[in-house]
PDB file of N, CA and C in Angstrom:
ATOM      1  N   MET A   1      19.227 -15.540  -9.985  1.00 87.00           N
ATOM      2  CA  MET A   1      17.980 -15.609  -9.928  1.00 87.00           C
ATOM      3  C   MET A   1      17.366 -14.400  -8.653  1.00 87.00           C
ATOM      4  N   ILE A   2      18.205 -14.417  -8.062  1.00 84.00           N
ATOM      5  CA  ILE A   2      17.886 -14.015  -6.479  1.00 84.00           C
ATOM      6  C   ILE A   2      17.546 -12.078  -6.491  1.00 84.00           C
ATOM      7  N   ASN A   3      18.828 -11.883  -7.566  1.00 87.00           N
ATOM      8  CA  ASN A   3      18.782  -9.772  -8.084  1.00 87.00           C
ATOM      9  C   ASN A   3      17.762 -10.457  -8.860  1.00 87.00           C
ATOM     10  N   PHE A   4      17.502 -11.292  -9.804  1.00 90.00           N
ATOM     11  CA  PHE A   4      16.623 -11.023 -10.703  1.00 90.00           C
ATOM     12  C   PHE A   4      14.953 -11.152  -9.694  1.00 90.00           C
ATOM     13  N   LEU A   5      14.808 -11.314  -8.678  1.00 90.00           N
ATOM     14  CA  LEU A   5      12.847 -11.918  -8.325  1.00 90.00           C
ATOM     15  C   LEU A   5      12.940 -10.341  -7.913  1.00 90.00           C
ATOM     16  N   SER A   6      14.078 -10.106  -6.356  1.00 90.00           N
ATOM     17  CA  SER A   6      14.264  -8.902  -5.790  1.00 90.00           C
ATOM     18  C   SER A   6      14.386  -7.768  -6.963  1.00 90.00           C
ATOM     19  N   TYR A   7      14.560  -7.590  -8.361  1.00 93.00           N
ATOM     20  CA  TYR A   7      14.601  -6.312  -8.091  1.00 93.00           C
ATOM     21  C   TYR A   7      13.260  -5.941  -9.238  1.00 93.00           C
ATOM     22  N   GLY A   8      12.994  -7.504  -9.919  1.00 93.00           N
ATOM     23  CA  GLY A   8      11.713  -7.448 -10.413  1.00 93.00           C
ATOM     24  C   GLY A   8      10.627  -6.937  -9.211  1.00 93.00           C
ATOM     25  N   CYS A   9      10.322  -7.522  -7.924  1.00 91.00           N
ATOM     26  CA  CYS A   9       9.273  -6.933  -6.938  1.00 91.00           C
ATOM     27  C   CYS A   9       9.206  -5.652  -7.240  1.00 91.00           C
ATOM     28  N   ILE A  10      10.985  -4.779  -6.047  1.00 93.00           N
ATOM     29  CA  ILE A  10      10.826  -3.399  -6.939  1.00 93.00           C
ATOM     30  C   ILE A  10      10.411  -2.454  -7.345  1.00 93.00           C
ATOM     31  N   VAL A  11      10.429  -3.115  -9.579  1.00 94.00           N
ATOM     32  CA  VAL A  11       9.457  -2.317 -10.315  1.00 94.00           C
ATOM     33  C   VAL A  11       8.229  -2.379 -10.127  1.00 94.00           C
ATOM     34  N   ILE A  12       8.133  -3.938  -9.437  1.00 95.00           N
ATOM     35  CA  ILE A  12       6.125  -4.135  -9.967  1.00 95.00           C
ATOM     36  C   ILE A  12       5.958  -2.775  -8.422  1.00 95.00           C
ATOM     37  N   GLY A  13       6.639  -2.626  -6.980  1.00 92.00           N
ATOM     38  CA  GLY A  13       6.529  -1.792  -6.874  1.00 92.00           C
ATOM     39  C   GLY A  13       5.801  -0.710  -7.008  1.00 92.00           C
ATOM     40  N   ILE A  14       7.107  -0.127  -7.631  1.00 94.00           N
ATOM     41  CA  ILE A  14       6.728   0.807  -7.677  1.00 94.00           C
ATOM     42  C   ILE A  14       6.078   1.486  -9.150  1.00 94.00           C
ATOM     43  N   PHE A  15       6.164   0.074 -10.290  1.00 94.00           N
ATOM     44  CA  PHE A  15       4.014   1.149 -11.315  1.00 94.00           C
ATOM     45  C   PHE A  15       2.903   0.841 -10.193  1.00 94.00           C
ATOM     46  N   PHE A  16       2.856   0.711  -8.731  1.00 92.00           N
ATOM     47  CA  PHE A  16       1.404   0.537  -8.253  1.00 92.00           C
ATOM     48  C   PHE A  16       1.925   1.767  -7.537  1.00 92.00           C
ATOM     49  N   TRP A  17       2.825   2.296  -6.972  1.00 90.00           N
ATOM     50  CA  TRP A  17       2.460   3.536  -6.442  1.00 90.00           C
ATOM     51  C   TRP A  17       2.882   4.196  -8.155  1.00 90.00           C
ATOM     52  N   PHE A  18       2.855   4.478  -8.439  1.00 91.00           N
ATOM     53  CA  PHE A  18       3.346   5.338  -9.784  1.00 91.00           C
ATOM     54  C   PHE A  18       1.178   4.739 -10.201  1.00 91.00           C
ATOM     55  N   TRP A  19       0.765   3.860 -10.557  1.00 90.00           N
ATOM     56  CA  TRP A  19      -0.789   3.468 -10.763  1.00 90.00           C
ATOM     57  C   TRP A  19      -1.639   3.831  -9.651  1.00 90.00           C
ATOM     58  N   GLY A  20      -1.451   4.140  -8.893  1.00 85.00           N
ATOM     59  CA  GLY A  20      -2.458   4.979  -7.540  1.00 85.00           C
ATOM     60  C   GLY A  20      -2.903   6.537  -7.670  1.00 85.00           C
ATOM     61  N   THR A  21      -1.152   6.871  -7.742  1.00 86.00           N
ATOM     62  CA  THR A  21      -0.918   8.397  -7.779  1.00 86.00           C
ATOM     63  C   THR A  21      -1.995   8.690  -9.294  1.00 86.00           C
ATOM     64  N   SER A  22      -2.228   7.429 -10.623  1.00 86.00           N
ATOM     65  CA  SER A  22      -2.358   8.539 -10.889  1.00 86.00           C
ATOM     66  C   SER A  22      -4.078   8.330 -11.039  1.00 86.00           C
ATOM     67  N   HIS A  23      -3.946   7.657  -9.998  1.00 81.00           N
ATOM     68  CA  HIS A  23      -5.733   7.895 -10.102  1.00 81.00           C
ATOM     69  C   HIS A  23      -6.020   9.954  -9.470  1.00 81.00           C
ATOM     70  N   LEU A  24      -5.236  10.181  -9.135  1.00 83.00           N
ATOM     71  CA  LEU A  24      -5.953  11.382  -8.451  1.00 83.00           C
ATOM     72  C   LEU A  24      -5.931  12.591  -9.775  1.00 83.00           C
ATOM     73  N   LEU A  25      -5.253  11.670 -10.962  1.00 85.00           N
ATOM     74  CA  LEU A  25      -5.920  13.067 -11.529  1.00 85.00           C
ATOM     75  C   LEU A  25      -7.257  12.822 -12.441  1.00 85.00           C
ATOM     76  N   SER A  26      -7.590  12.024 -11.329  1.00 82.00           N
ATOM     77  CA  SER A  26      -9.344  11.351 -12.415  1.00 82.00           C
ATOM     78  C   SER A  26     -10.697  12.494 -11.164  1.00 82.00           C
ATOM     79  N   ASP A  27     -11.633  12.511 -12.379  1.00 83.00           N
ATOM     80  CA  ASP A  27     -13.331  13.336 -12.143  1.00 83.00           C
ATOM     81  C   ASP A  27     -13.718  12.767 -10.381  1.00 83.00           C
ATOM     82  N   ARG A  28     -12.848  11.891 -10.398  1.00 82.00           N
ATOM     83  CA  ARG A  28     -13.789  11.088  -8.952  1.00 82.00           C
ATOM     84  C   ARG A  28     -13.478  11.900  -7.241  1.00 82.00           C
ATOM     85  N   SER A  29     -14.471  11.232  -6.844  1.00 79.00           N
ATOM     86  CA  SER A  29     -14.598  11.978  -5.211  1.00 79.00           C
ATOM     87  C   SER A  29     -12.582  12.057  -4.759  1.00 79.00           C
ATOM     88  N   VAL A  30     -13.146  12.702  -3.576  1.00 80.00           N
ATOM     89  CA  VAL A  30     -11.451  13.044  -3.695  1.00 80.00           C
ATOM     90  C   VAL A  30     -11.058  11.339  -2.565  1.00 80.00           C
ATOM     91  N   LEU A  31     -11.898  10.535  -1.875  1.00 77.00           N
ATOM     92  CA  LEU A  31     -11.911   9.824  -1.290  1.00 77.00           C
ATOM     93  C   LEU A  31     -12.117   8.677  -2.051  1.00 77.00           C
ATOM     94  N   PHE A  32     -12.662   8.468  -3.049  1.00 80.00           N
ATOM     95  CA  PHE A  32     -12.373   7.593  -3.495  1.00 80.00           C
ATOM     96  C   PHE A  32     -10.386   8.049  -4.267  1.00 80.00           C
ATOM     97  N   LYS A  33     -10.039   8.625  -4.526  1.00 83.00           N
ATOM     98  CA  LYS A  33      -8.781   8.888  -5.510  1.00 83.00           C
ATOM     99  C   LYS A  33      -8.341   8.337  -3.743  1.00 83.00           C
ATOM    100  N   LEU A  34      -8.351   8.928  -2.344  1.00 82.00           N
ATOM    101  CA  LEU A  34      -7.541   8.498  -1.188  1.00 82.00           C
ATOM    102  C   LEU A  34      -7.619   6.769  -1.209  1.00 82.00           C
ATOM    103  N   HIS A  35      -8.199   6.783  -1.272  1.00 80.00           N
ATOM    104  CA  HIS A  35      -8.760   4.798  -1.441  1.00 80.00           C
ATOM    105  C   HIS A  35      -7.881   4.566  -1.892  1.00 80.00           C
ATOM    106  N   SER A  36      -8.028   4.705  -3.391  1.00 84.00           N
ATOM    107  CA  SER A  36      -7.148   3.868  -3.895  1.00 84.00           C
ATOM    108  C   SER A  36      -5.857   4.187  -4.310  1.00 84.00           C
ATOM    109  N   LEU A  37      -5.443   5.419  -3.514  1.00 86.00           N
ATOM    110  CA  LEU A  37      -3.997   5.848  -3.958  1.00 86.00           C
ATOM    111  C   LEU A  37      -3.197   5.395  -2.015  1.00 86.00           C
ATOM    112  N   SER A  38      -4.129   4.862  -1.782  1.00 84.00           N
ATOM    113  CA  SER A  38      -3.891   4.365  -0.366  1.00 84.00           C
ATOM    114  C   SER A  38      -3.895   2.399   0.002  1.00 84.00           C
ATOM    115  N   VAL A  39      -4.936   2.126  -1.115  1.00 85.00           N
ATOM    116  CA  VAL A  39      -4.698   1.073  -1.541  1.00 85.00           C
ATOM    117  C   VAL A  39      -3.208   0.204  -2.122  1.00 85.00           C
ATOM    118  N   SER A  40      -2.577   1.049  -3.616  1.00 89.00           N
ATOM    119  CA  SER A  40      -2.303   0.665  -4.143  1.00 89.00           C
ATOM    120  C   SER A  40       0.128   1.138  -3.139  1.00 89.00           C
ATOM    121  N   ASP A  41      -0.456   2.112  -2.343  1.00 88.00           N
ATOM    122  CA  ASP A  41       0.508   2.154  -2.236  1.00 88.00           C
ATOM    123  C   ASP A  41       0.925   1.096  -0.981  1.00 88.00           C
ATOM    124  N   THR A  42      -0.001   1.232  -0.605  1.00 88.00           N
ATOM    125  CA  THR A  42       0.608  -0.111   0.396  1.00 88.00           C
ATOM    126  C   THR A  42      -0.035  -1.802   0.202  1.00 88.00           C
ATOM    127  N   LEU A  43      -0.042  -1.855  -1.073  1.00 90.00           N
ATOM    128  CA  LEU A  43       0.463  -3.104  -2.082  1.00 90.00           C
ATOM    129  C   LEU A  43       1.586  -2.748  -2.929  1.00 90.00           C
ATOM    130  N   GLY A  44       1.836  -1.397  -3.506  1.00 91.00           N
ATOM    131  CA  GLY A  44       3.880  -1.299  -3.724  1.00 91.00           C
ATOM    132  C   GLY A  44       4.513  -1.520  -2.465  1.00 91.00           C
ATOM    133  N   SER A  45       4.057  -1.008  -1.874  1.00 90.00           N
ATOM    134  CA  SER A  45       5.674  -0.593  -0.585  1.00 90.00           C
ATOM    135  C   SER A  45       5.764  -1.914  -0.606  1.00 90.00           C
ATOM    136  N   MET A  46       4.351  -3.130   0.114  1.00 91.00           N
ATOM    137  CA  MET A  46       4.345  -4.118   0.847  1.00 91.00           C
ATOM    138  C   MET A  46       5.149  -4.972  -0.471  1.00 91.00           C
ATOM    139  N   ILE A  47       5.175  -5.045  -1.087  1.00 93.00           N
ATOM    140  CA  ILE A  47       6.220  -5.597  -3.060  1.00 93.00           C
ATOM    141  C   ILE A  47       7.150  -4.864  -2.470  1.00 93.00           C
ATOM    142  N   ILE A  48       8.156  -4.120  -2.497  1.00 92.00           N
ATOM    143  CA  ILE A  48       9.313  -3.268  -1.881  1.00 92.00           C
ATOM    144  C   ILE A  48       9.610  -4.379  -1.468  1.00 92.00           C
ATOM    145  N   ILE A  49       8.754  -4.281  -0.321  1.00 90.00           N
ATOM    146  CA  ILE A  49      10.168  -4.317   1.363  1.00 90.00           C
ATOM    147  C   ILE A  49      10.105  -6.203   1.047  1.00 90.00           C
ATOM    148  N   ILE A  50       9.561  -6.968   0.004  1.00 92.00           N
ATOM    149  CA  ILE A  50       9.456  -8.629   0.128  1.00 92.00           C
ATOM    150  C   ILE A  50      10.784  -7.996  -1.090  1.00 92.00           C
ATOM    151  N   GLY A  51      10.908  -7.125  -2.004  1.00 91.00           N
ATOM    152  CA  GLY A  51      12.274  -7.347  -2.798  1.00 91.00           C
ATOM    153  C   GLY A  51      12.825  -7.436  -1.962  1.00 91.00           C
ATOM    154  N   LEU A  52      13.435  -6.481  -1.141  1.00 91.00           N
ATOM    155  CA  LEU A  52      15.028  -5.965   0.034  1.00 91.00           C
ATOM    156  C   LEU A  52      14.408  -7.304   0.799  1.00 91.00           C
ATOM    157  N   LEU A  53      13.211  -7.843   0.409  1.00 92.00           N
ATOM    158  CA  LEU A  53      13.937  -8.892   1.765  1.00 92.00           C
ATOM    159  C   LEU A  53      14.890 -10.074   0.702  1.00 92.00           C
ATOM    160  N   LEU A  54      14.923 -10.537   0.011  1.00 91.00           N
ATOM    161  CA  LEU A  54      15.028 -11.051  -1.146  1.00 91.00           C
ATOM    162  C   LEU A  54      16.596 -10.540  -1.106  1.00 91.00           C
ATOM    163  N   LYS A  55      16.914  -9.015  -1.339  1.00 89.00           N
ATOM    164  CA  LYS A  55      17.903  -8.888  -1.504  1.00 89.00           C
ATOM    165  C   LYS A  55      18.441  -8.437  -0.171  1.00 89.00           C
ATOM    166  N   ILE A  56      18.484  -8.190   1.207  1.00 90.00           N
ATOM    167  CA  ILE A  56      19.243  -8.739   2.353  1.00 90.00           C
ATOM    168  C   ILE A  56      18.126  -8.890   3.844  1.00 90.00           C
ATOM    169  N   PRO A  57      19.104 -10.620   3.375  1.00 87.00           N
ATOM    170  CA  PRO A  57      17.766 -11.333   4.169  1.00 87.00           C
ATOM    171  C   PRO A  57      18.533 -11.313   5.438  1.00 87.00           C
ATOM    172  N   LYS A  58      19.578 -10.902   5.962  1.00 89.00           N
ATOM    173  CA  LYS A  58      19.836 -10.564   7.052  1.00 89.00           C
ATOM    174  C   LYS A  58      19.424  -9.491   7.896  1.00 89.00           C
ATOM    175  N   GLN A  59      18.541  -8.870   6.951  1.00 86.00           N
ATOM    176  CA  GLN A  59      18.465  -7.582   7.560  1.00 86.00           C
ATOM    177  C   GLN A  59      15.833  -7.895   8.075  1.00 86.00           C
ATOM    178  N   TRP A  60      16.207  -9.611   7.549  1.00 90.00           N
ATOM    179  CA  TRP A  60      14.920  -9.493   8.306  1.00 90.00           C
ATOM    180  C   TRP A  60      13.707  -9.064   9.522  1.00 90.00           C
ATOM    181  N   PRO A  61      14.393  -9.070  10.255  1.00 90.00           N
ATOM    182  CA  PRO A  61      13.258  -8.600  11.049  1.00 90.00           C
ATOM    183  C   PRO A  61      13.077  -7.274  11.418  1.00 90.00           C
ATOM    184  N   PHE A  62      13.549  -6.498  10.868  1.00 90.00           N
ATOM    185  CA  PHE A  62      13.100  -5.152  10.588  1.00 90.00           C
ATOM    186  C   PHE A  62      12.254  -4.992   9.325  1.00 90.00           C
ATOM    187  N   LEU A  63      12.677  -5.488   8.101  1.00 89.00           N
ATOM    188  CA  LEU A  63      11.647  -5.789   6.877  1.00 89.00           C
ATOM    189  C   LEU A  63      10.036  -6.426   7.516  1.00 89.00           C
ATOM    190  N   ILE A  64      10.296  -7.526   8.211  1.00 91.00           N
ATOM    191  CA  ILE A  64       8.928  -8.339   8.661  1.00 91.00           C
ATOM    192  C   ILE A  64       8.510  -7.254   9.706  1.00 91.00           C
ATOM    193  N   LEU A  65       8.627  -6.725  10.723  1.00 91.00           N
ATOM    194  CA  LEU A  65       8.344  -5.562  10.653  1.00 91.00           C
ATOM    195  C   LEU A  65       7.180  -4.450  10.749  1.00 91.00           C
ATOM    196  N   ALA A  66       8.356  -3.848   8.725  1.00 90.00           N
ATOM    197  CA  ALA A  66       7.451  -3.386   8.417  1.00 90.00           C
ATOM    198  C   ALA A  66       6.773  -3.430   8.104  1.00 90.00           C
ATOM    199  N   LEU A  67       6.474  -5.080   7.052  1.00 89.00           N
ATOM    200  CA  LEU A  67       5.076  -5.688   6.429  1.00 89.00           C
ATOM    201  C   LEU A  67       3.826  -5.281   7.047  1.00 89.00           C
ATOM    202  N   ILE A  68       4.822  -5.739   8.648  1.00 92.00           N
ATOM    203  CA  ILE A  68       3.283  -6.004   9.252  1.00 92.00           C
ATOM    204  C   ILE A  68       2.673  -4.680   9.790  1.00 92.00           C
ATOM    205  N   CYS A  69       3.585  -3.367   9.926  1.00 90.00           N
ATOM    206  CA  CYS A  69       3.104  -2.194  10.042  1.00 90.00           C
ATOM    207  C   CYS A  69       2.273  -1.644   8.682  1.00 90.00           C
ATOM    208  N   LEU A  70       2.704  -1.688   8.494  1.00 87.00           N
ATOM    209  CA  LEU A  70       2.120  -1.151   6.352  1.00 87.00           C
ATOM    210  C   LEU A  70       0.560  -2.064   6.623  1.00 87.00           C
ATOM    211  N   ALA A  71       0.733  -3.452   7.140  1.00 87.00           N
ATOM    212  CA  ALA A  71      -0.972  -3.989   6.701  1.00 87.00           C
ATOM    213  C   ALA A  71      -1.509  -3.385   7.818  1.00 87.00           C
ATOM    214  N   LEU A  72      -1.166  -3.467   8.787  1.00 89.00           N
ATOM    215  CA  LEU A  72      -2.024  -2.666  10.217  1.00 89.00           C
ATOM    216  C   LEU A  72      -2.722  -1.764   9.610  1.00 89.00           C
ATOM    217  N   TRP A  73      -1.772  -0.763   9.453  1.00 88.00           N
ATOM    218  CA  TRP A  73      -1.890   0.429   9.703  1.00 88.00           C
ATOM    219  C   TRP A  73      -2.344   1.019   8.630  1.00 88.00           C
ATOM    220  N   ASN A  74      -2.035   0.670   6.853  1.00 83.00           N
ATOM    221  CA  ASN A  74      -2.820   0.892   5.892  1.00 83.00           C
ATOM    222  C   ASN A  74      -4.461   0.264   5.452  1.00 83.00           C
ATOM    223  N   THR A  75      -4.503  -0.362   7.005  1.00 81.00           N
ATOM    224  CA  THR A  75      -5.463  -1.573   6.355  1.00 81.00           C
ATOM    225  C   THR A  75      -6.847  -0.492   6.843  1.00 81.00           C
ATOM    226  N   MET A  76      -6.230   0.444   8.254  1.00 84.00           N
ATOM    227  CA  MET A  76      -7.032   0.673   9.551  1.00 84.00           C
ATOM    228  C   MET A  76      -7.112   2.408   8.649  1.00 84.00           C
ATOM    229  N   LEU A  77      -6.136   2.773   8.225  1.00 80.00           N
ATOM    230  CA  LEU A  77      -6.502   3.765   6.997  1.00 80.00           C
ATOM    231  C   LEU A  77      -7.481   3.281   6.354  1.00 80.00           C
ATOM    232  N   GLY A  78      -7.952   2.665   5.032  1.00 75.00           N
ATOM    233  CA  GLY A  78      -8.823   2.162   4.115  1.00 75.00           C
ATOM    234  C   GLY A  78     -10.112   1.747   4.859  1.00 75.00           C
ATOM    235  N   TYR A  79     -10.319   1.443   6.354  1.00 78.00           N
ATOM    236  CA  TYR A  79     -11.325   1.756   6.677  1.00 78.00           C
ATOM    237  C   TYR A  79     -12.507   2.453   7.416  1.00 78.00           C
ATOM    238  N   VAL A  80     -11.239   3.567   7.601  1.00 80.00           N
ATOM    239  CA  VAL A  80     -11.428   4.650   7.803  1.00 80.00           C
ATOM    240  C   VAL A  80     -12.157   5.571   6.466  1.00 80.00           C
ATOM    241  N   LEU A  81     -11.309   5.276   5.318  1.00 73.00           N
ATOM    242  CA  LEU A  81     -11.187   6.163   4.454  1.00 73.00           C
ATOM    243  C   LEU A  81     -12.731   5.180   3.756  1.00 73.00           C
ATOM    244  N   ALA A  82     -13.265   4.736   3.987  1.00 73.00           N
ATOM    245  CA  ALA A  82     -14.413   4.043   3.552  1.00 73.00           C
ATOM    246  C   ALA A  82     -15.497   4.509   4.204  1.00 73.00           C
ATOM    247  N   TYR A  83     -15.456   4.525   6.205  1.00 78.00           N
ATOM    248  CA  TYR A  83     -16.452   4.605   6.882  1.00 78.00           C
ATOM    249  C   TYR A  83     -16.586   6.878   6.165  1.00 78.00           C
ATOM    250  N   CYS A  84     -15.944   7.365   6.421  1.00 76.00           N
ATOM    251  CA  CYS A  84     -16.275   8.671   5.683  1.00 76.00           C
ATOM    252  C   CYS A  84     -16.819   8.363   4.602  1.00 76.00           C
ATOM    253  N   SER A  85     -16.589   7.896   3.912  1.00 69.00           N
ATOM    254  CA  SER A  85     -17.064   7.977   2.654  1.00 69.00           C
ATOM    255  C   SER A  85     -18.508   7.517   2.491  1.00 69.00           C
ATOM    256  N   THR A  86     -19.239   7.040   3.420  1.00 70.00           N
ATOM    257  CA  THR A  86     -20.573   6.657   3.158  1.00 70.00           C
ATOM    258  C   THR A  86     -21.492   8.108   3.242  1.00 70.00           C
ATOM    259  N   LYS A  87     -22.447   8.103   2.749  1.00 65.00           N
ATOM    260  CA  LYS A  87     -22.297   9.453   2.809  1.00 65.00           C
ATOM    261  C   LYS A  87     -23.258  10.048   4.667  1.00 65.00           C
ATOM    262  N   ARG A  88     -24.409   7.994   5.206  1.00 62.00           N
ATOM    263  CA  ARG A  88     -24.777   9.156   6.382  1.00 62.00           C
ATOM    264  C   ARG A  88     -24.654   7.503   7.277  1.00 62.00           C
ATOM    265  N   SER A  89     -23.753   7.637   8.278  1.00 55.00           N
ATOM    266  CA  SER A  89     -24.228   6.394   8.575  1.00 55.00           C
ATOM    267  C   SER A  89     -25.161   6.095   9.405  1.00 55.00           C
ATOM    268  N   LYS A  90     -25.549   4.799  10.315  1.00 59.00           N
ATOM    269  CA  LYS A  90     -26.264   4.766  11.108  1.00 59.00           C
ATOM    270  C   LYS A  90     -26.319   5.261  12.902  1.00 59.00           C
ATOM    271  N   TYR A  91     -24.680   5.867  12.956  1.00 56.00           N
ATOM    272  CA  TYR A  91     -23.546   5.811  14.255  1.00 56.00           C
ATOM    273  C   TYR A  91     -24.065   7.649  14.486  1.00 56.00           C
ATOM    274  N   ASP A  92     -24.610   7.610  12.985  1.00 55.00           N
ATOM    275  CA  ASP A  92     -24.246   9.456  13.291  1.00 55.00           C
ATOM    276  C   ASP A  92     -25.525  10.206  14.101  1.00 55.00           C
ATOM    277  N   GLY A  93     -24.920  11.146  14.134  1.00 50.00           N
ATOM    278  CA  GLY A  93     -26.187  11.514  15.368  1.00 50.00           C
ATOM    279  C   GLY A  93     -28.072  12.866  14.179  1.00 50.00           C
TER     280      GLY A  93
END
């Protein structure tokens, strides 16, 4: 049962990776493409790490550290992309 859940999480994570990549072929702005790619990659990577956590539980400190790093850095990248995608911010001169 654990193997089934683990492989299921890994397959769902890979699906999110490809789903985010599919937005690169659309006619939207570059920042929209990057935002959707970063969100889907973050979510997919986190689901894959959860799958690995189920598969190899003795490596949990490294996998939890990877989850935290993914959540922090990719969230900050998403905010930077969202800030850059605004036409003109009040802090610009």
